[in-house]
Amino acid sequence: MAHDASNASPSHDELEDLMLSCRYGDLEDVQAFVSRFGWAPLNEVRDESGNTVLHMICGNGHIELLNHILPHISPSLLEVANTSGSSTPLHWAAVNSHLEIAKALILHPTGSGPLLLNARNAAGLSPLAEAELAGADEVAKWFVGIMKIDENQEFVEEEAQEETEAQAPNSTTMLSKDSAITAGKSGDLSSEVQGMSLDSTTIGNS
């Protein structure tokens, strides 16, 4: 992976600057940070509300920056909920009508896909529910569409599995005796985004 860091660790101020760069979509500043410290701090840094770099990027609609960092960060970061409202980056993208951001998160090849829509925040709302309440109609419509596609895919996979299981006994009888078979979810997220404080930015121990 490009930009393997030196052994230097970022200071508190440098982590604050990173979070601000992500909030304002400053790609060059993020690239400069990574060139000095590598990608690991992007997975670990949090502000005092538990927000990640993805919360900052996704809540403010910075698709270019998001596309730049997604291949390099841990896919688990897409599922991290903040501590102030238990909202994920997808919640923030949804409530702020950032359709391209939402698509990038759900379609990320190594992410959880439509399962990200199952997350519930402290108000018990999913990203879809937040999009509907915020009037983010295009986002909500796309969410519903991707959920239907996922349901259809699961149905096809279940049918294929049932067919395979139904055929299994017939195929085993053709094996010689020497063959062995072993089976063996409204919170006011807009105010949450606007009220972010970076006074206590930390970096995790793991």
Short mmCIF file of N, CA and C in Angstrom, two decimals, residues 67-163:
data_model
loop_
_atom_site.label_atom_id
_atom_site.label_comp_id
_atom_site.label_asym_id
_atom_site.label_seq_id
_atom_site.Cartn_x
_atom_site.Cartn_y
_atom_site.Cartn_z
N ASN A 67 -13.74 8.89 -1.89
CA ASN A 67 -13.24 7.92 -2.86
C ASN A 67 -11.73 7.71 -2.73
N HIS A 68 -11.04 8.75 -2.29
CA HIS A 68 -9.59 8.64 -2.12
C HIS A 68 -9.22 7.75 -0.94
N ILE A 69 -9.95 7.87 0.17
CA ILE A 69 -9.53 7.14 1.37
C ILE A 69 -10.15 5.75 1.50
N LEU A 70 -11.30 5.50 0.88
CA LEU A 70 -11.99 4.22 1.08
C LEU A 70 -11.12 2.99 0.81
N PRO A 71 -10.30 2.99 -0.25
CA PRO A 71 -9.50 1.79 -0.49
C PRO A 71 -8.42 1.54 0.58
N HIS A 72 -8.16 2.51 1.42
CA HIS A 72 -7.03 2.42 2.33
C HIS A 72 -7.41 2.26 3.80
N ILE A 73 -8.66 2.51 4.14
CA ILE A 73 -9.07 2.43 5.54
C ILE A 73 -9.75 1.09 5.81
N SER A 74 -9.90 0.78 7.08
CA SER A 74 -10.56 -0.47 7.46
C SER A 74 -12.04 -0.41 7.11
N PRO A 75 -12.58 -1.45 6.47
CA PRO A 75 -14.02 -1.47 6.16
C PRO A 75 -14.89 -1.35 7.40
N SER A 76 -14.37 -1.77 8.55
CA SER A 76 -15.15 -1.68 9.79
C SER A 76 -15.47 -0.24 10.17
N LEU A 77 -14.69 0.71 9.66
CA LEU A 77 -14.92 2.11 9.99
C LEU A 77 -16.27 2.59 9.44
N LEU A 78 -16.77 1.95 8.40
CA LEU A 78 -18.06 2.32 7.82
C LEU A 78 -19.20 2.04 8.80
N GLU A 79 -18.97 1.16 9.73
CA GLU A 79 -20.03 0.76 10.66
C GLU A 79 -19.93 1.42 12.02
N VAL A 80 -18.91 2.23 12.24
CA VAL A 80 -18.70 2.83 13.55
C VAL A 80 -19.75 3.90 13.83
N ALA A 81 -20.44 3.76 14.95
CA ALA A 81 -21.41 4.77 15.39
C ALA A 81 -20.73 5.72 16.36
N ASN A 82 -21.09 6.99 16.29
CA ASN A 82 -20.51 7.94 17.24
C ASN A 82 -21.13 7.76 18.62
N THR A 83 -20.57 8.42 19.59
CA THR A 83 -21.05 8.26 20.96
C THR A 83 -22.13 9.27 21.33
N SER A 84 -22.28 10.33 20.54
CA SER A 84 -23.25 11.36 20.87
C SER A 84 -24.66 10.99 20.47
N GLY A 85 -24.81 10.21 19.39
CA GLY A 85 -26.16 9.85 18.95
C GLY A 85 -26.24 8.47 18.34
N SER A 86 -25.17 7.70 18.47
CA SER A 86 -25.10 6.35 17.89
C SER A 86 -25.37 6.36 16.39
N SER A 87 -24.93 7.41 15.72
CA SER A 87 -25.14 7.54 14.28
C SER A 87 -23.89 7.11 13.52
N THR A 88 -24.10 6.41 12.43
CA THR A 88 -23.01 5.98 11.56
C THR A 88 -22.77 7.04 10.48
N PRO A 89 -21.68 6.92 9.75
CA PRO A 89 -21.47 7.84 8.62
C PRO A 89 -22.61 7.81 7.62
N LEU A 90 -23.23 6.65 7.43
CA LEU A 90 -24.37 6.57 6.50
C LEU A 90 -25.57 7.35 7.01
N HIS A 91 -25.81 7.36 8.31
CA HIS A 91 -26.87 8.20 8.87
C HIS A 91 -26.63 9.66 8.48
N TRP A 92 -25.38 10.10 8.63
CA TRP A 92 -25.08 11.51 8.36
C TRP A 92 -25.21 11.83 6.87
N ALA A 93 -24.79 10.91 6.04
CA ALA A 93 -24.95 11.11 4.60
C ALA A 93 -26.43 11.20 4.24
N ALA A 94 -27.23 10.33 4.84
CA ALA A 94 -28.66 10.28 4.53
C ALA A 94 -29.38 11.56 4.95
N VAL A 95 -29.15 11.99 6.17
CA VAL A 95 -29.88 13.15 6.69
C VAL A 95 -29.48 14.44 5.98
N ASN A 96 -28.31 14.44 5.34
CA ASN A 96 -27.86 15.62 4.61
C ASN A 96 -28.00 15.47 3.09
N SER A 97 -28.74 14.45 2.67
CA SER A 97 -29.10 14.27 1.25
C SER A 97 -27.89 14.05 0.34
N HIS A 98 -26.86 13.41 0.85
CA HIS A 98 -25.66 13.16 0.05
C HIS A 98 -25.75 11.78 -0.61
N LEU A 99 -26.45 11.74 -1.75
CA LEU A 99 -26.71 10.47 -2.42
C LEU A 99 -25.44 9.77 -2.87
N GLU A 100 -24.52 10.51 -3.49
CA GLU A 100 -23.30 9.87 -3.99
C GLU A 100 -22.45 9.31 -2.86
N ILE A 101 -22.47 9.99 -1.72
CA ILE A 101 -21.76 9.48 -0.55
C ILE A 101 -22.39 8.17 -0.08
N ALA A 102 -23.72 8.16 0.01
CA ALA A 102 -24.42 6.97 0.45
C ALA A 102 -24.13 5.80 -0.48
N LYS A 103 -24.14 6.05 -1.77
CA LYS A 103 -23.85 4.99 -2.74
C LYS A 103 -22.43 4.45 -2.54
N ALA A 104 -21.48 5.35 -2.36
CA ALA A 104 -20.09 4.93 -2.21
C ALA A 104 -19.91 4.04 -0.98
N LEU A 105 -20.61 4.37 0.11
CA LEU A 105 -20.50 3.58 1.33
C LEU A 105 -21.09 2.18 1.14
N ILE A 106 -22.28 2.13 0.59
CA ILE A 106 -22.97 0.84 0.46
C ILE A 106 -22.35 -0.03 -0.62
N LEU A 107 -21.85 0.57 -1.68
CA LEU A 107 -21.28 -0.20 -2.78
C LEU A 107 -19.78 -0.45 -2.63
N HIS A 108 -19.20 -0.03 -1.52
CA HIS A 108 -17.77 -0.26 -1.29
C HIS A 108 -17.50 -1.76 -1.32
N PRO A 109 -16.59 -2.24 -2.16
CA PRO A 109 -16.41 -3.67 -2.39
C PRO A 109 -16.13 -4.50 -1.15
N THR A 110 -15.41 -3.96 -0.20
CA THR A 110 -15.07 -4.74 0.99
C THR A 110 -15.91 -4.37 2.21
N GLY A 111 -16.94 -3.55 1.99
CA GLY A 111 -17.81 -3.17 3.08
C GLY A 111 -18.95 -4.14 3.29
N SER A 112 -19.91 -3.78 4.12
CA SER A 112 -21.03 -4.65 4.47
C SER A 112 -22.22 -4.50 3.53
N GLY A 113 -22.11 -3.59 2.56
CA GLY A 113 -23.18 -3.43 1.58
C GLY A 113 -24.47 -2.94 2.20
N PRO A 114 -25.62 -3.45 1.73
CA PRO A 114 -26.92 -3.00 2.24
C PRO A 114 -27.13 -3.26 3.72
N LEU A 115 -26.31 -4.11 4.31
CA LEU A 115 -26.43 -4.34 5.76
C LEU A 115 -26.18 -3.06 6.55
N LEU A 116 -25.48 -2.10 5.95
CA LEU A 116 -25.27 -0.81 6.62
C LEU A 116 -26.60 -0.12 6.91
N LEU A 117 -27.63 -0.46 6.14
CA LEU A 117 -28.95 0.15 6.33
C LEU A 117 -29.66 -0.39 7.56
N ASN A 118 -29.13 -1.44 8.16
CA ASN A 118 -29.75 -2.01 9.36
C ASN A 118 -29.39 -1.25 10.64
N ALA A 119 -28.41 -0.36 10.56
CA ALA A 119 -27.96 0.35 11.77
C ALA A 119 -29.08 1.25 12.31
N ARG A 120 -29.18 1.28 13.62
CA ARG A 120 -30.15 2.15 14.29
C ARG A 120 -29.39 3.12 15.20
N ASN A 121 -29.78 4.39 15.15
CA ASN A 121 -29.14 5.36 16.03
C ASN A 121 -29.86 5.41 17.38
N ALA A 122 -29.49 6.37 18.21
CA ALA A 122 -30.06 6.45 19.55
C ALA A 122 -31.56 6.70 19.53
N ALA A 123 -32.05 7.30 18.44
CA ALA A 123 -33.49 7.53 18.30
C ALA A 123 -34.20 6.32 17.72
N GLY A 124 -33.45 5.26 17.47
CA GLY A 124 -34.05 4.06 16.92
C GLY A 124 -34.29 4.11 15.43
N LEU A 125 -33.63 5.04 14.74
CA LEU A 125 -33.88 5.25 13.32
C LEU A 125 -32.75 4.71 12.46
N SER A 126 -33.12 4.12 11.35
CA SER A 126 -32.18 3.64 10.35
C SER A 126 -31.80 4.79 9.43
N PRO A 127 -30.78 4.62 8.61
CA PRO A 127 -30.47 5.66 7.62
C PRO A 127 -31.65 5.94 6.69
N LEU A 128 -32.39 4.92 6.32
CA LEU A 128 -33.58 5.13 5.47
C LEU A 128 -34.59 6.01 6.18
N ALA A 129 -34.87 5.72 7.44
CA ALA A 129 -35.84 6.52 8.19
C ALA A 129 -35.37 7.97 8.33
N GLU A 130 -34.09 8.16 8.57
CA GLU A 130 -33.55 9.53 8.67
C GLU A 130 -33.68 10.26 7.34
N ALA A 131 -33.42 9.56 6.24
CA ALA A 131 -33.55 10.19 4.92
C ALA A 131 -34.99 10.61 4.67
N GLU A 132 -35.94 9.76 5.02
CA GLU A 132 -37.35 10.07 4.82
C GLU A 132 -37.77 11.27 5.67
N LEU A 133 -37.35 11.29 6.93
CA LEU A 133 -37.71 12.40 7.81
C LEU A 133 -37.07 13.72 7.38
N ALA A 134 -35.88 13.63 6.78
CA ALA A 134 -35.18 14.84 6.33
C ALA A 134 -35.66 15.31 4.96
N GLY A 135 -36.54 14.56 4.32
CA GLY A 135 -36.99 14.92 2.99
C GLY A 135 -35.94 14.65 1.92
N ALA A 136 -35.01 13.75 2.22
CA ALA A 136 -33.98 13.39 1.25
C ALA A 136 -34.55 12.28 0.36
N ASP A 137 -35.47 12.67 -0.53
CA ASP A 137 -36.26 11.70 -1.27
C ASP A 137 -35.41 10.83 -2.20
N GLU A 138 -34.43 11.43 -2.87
CA GLU A 138 -33.61 10.64 -3.79
C GLU A 138 -32.81 9.58 -3.03
N VAL A 139 -32.30 9.97 -1.88
CA VAL A 139 -31.55 9.02 -1.05
C VAL A 139 -32.46 7.89 -0.59
N ALA A 140 -33.64 8.24 -0.07
CA ALA A 140 -34.57 7.23 0.42
C ALA A 140 -34.99 6.29 -0.71
N LYS A 141 -35.26 6.84 -1.88
CA LYS A 141 -35.66 6.00 -3.02
C LYS A 141 -34.55 5.02 -3.40
N TRP A 142 -33.32 5.50 -3.40
CA TRP A 142 -32.20 4.61 -3.76
C TRP A 142 -32.01 3.54 -2.70
N PHE A 143 -32.16 3.91 -1.42
CA PHE A 143 -32.06 2.92 -0.35
C PHE A 143 -33.07 1.80 -0.54
N VAL A 144 -34.32 2.17 -0.82
CA VAL A 144 -35.37 1.16 -1.02
C VAL A 144 -35.02 0.25 -2.19
N GLY A 145 -34.52 0.85 -3.26
CA GLY A 145 -34.14 0.07 -4.43
C GLY A 145 -33.03 -0.92 -4.14
N ILE A 146 -32.01 -0.48 -3.41
CA ILE A 146 -30.88 -1.37 -3.12
C ILE A 146 -31.29 -2.46 -2.14
N MET A 147 -32.25 -2.17 -1.27
CA MET A 147 -32.75 -3.18 -0.36
C MET A 147 -33.51 -4.26 -1.11
N LYS A 148 -34.28 -3.87 -2.13
CA LYS A 148 -35.02 -4.85 -2.93
C LYS A 148 -34.06 -5.73 -3.73
N ILE A 149 -33.03 -5.10 -4.28
CA ILE A 149 -32.03 -5.88 -5.02
C ILE A 149 -31.38 -6.90 -4.10
N ASP A 150 -31.06 -6.48 -2.88
CA ASP A 150 -30.41 -7.37 -1.93
C ASP A 150 -31.34 -8.52 -1.55
N GLU A 151 -32.63 -8.22 -1.35
CA GLU A 151 -33.59 -9.26 -1.02
C GLU A 151 -33.72 -10.27 -2.14
N ASN A 152 -33.76 -9.78 -3.39
CA ASN A 152 -33.84 -10.67 -4.54
C ASN A 152 -32.61 -11.56 -4.64
N GLN A 153 -31.43 -10.97 -4.38
CA GLN A 153 -30.19 -11.75 -4.43
C GLN A 153 -30.20 -12.85 -3.38
N GLU A 154 -30.66 -12.50 -2.18
CA GLU A 154 -30.73 -13.49 -1.12
C GLU A 154 -31.68 -14.62 -1.50
N PHE A 155 -32.82 -14.25 -2.15
CA PHE A 155 -33.79 -15.25 -2.57
C PHE A 155 -33.17 -16.20 -3.59
N VAL A 156 -32.43 -15.65 -4.55
CA VAL A 156 -31.76 -16.47 -5.55
C VAL A 156 -30.74 -17.40 -4.90
N GLU A 157 -29.98 -16.86 -3.94
CA GLU A 157 -28.98 -17.67 -3.26
C GLU A 157 -29.62 -18.80 -2.46
N GLU A 158 -30.77 -18.50 -1.82
CA GLU A 158 -31.46 -19.52 -1.05
C GLU A 158 -31.98 -20.63 -1.96
N GLU A 159 -32.54 -20.23 -3.13
CA GLU A 159 -33.02 -21.23 -4.08
C GLU A 159 -31.89 -22.13 -4.55
N ALA A 160 -30.74 -21.51 -4.85
CA ALA A 160 -29.59 -22.28 -5.33
C ALA A 160 -29.12 -23.25 -4.26
N GLN A 161 -29.12 -22.79 -3.00
CA GLN A 161 -28.68 -23.66 -1.91
C GLN A 161 -29.63 -24.83 -1.73
N GLU A 162 -30.95 -24.56 -1.81
CA GLU A 162 -31.93 -25.63 -1.68
C GLU A 162 -31.79 -26.65 -2.80
N GLU A 163 -31.55 -26.15 -4.01
CA GLU A 163 -31.39 -27.05 -5.14
C GLU A 163 -30.15 -27.92 -4.97
#
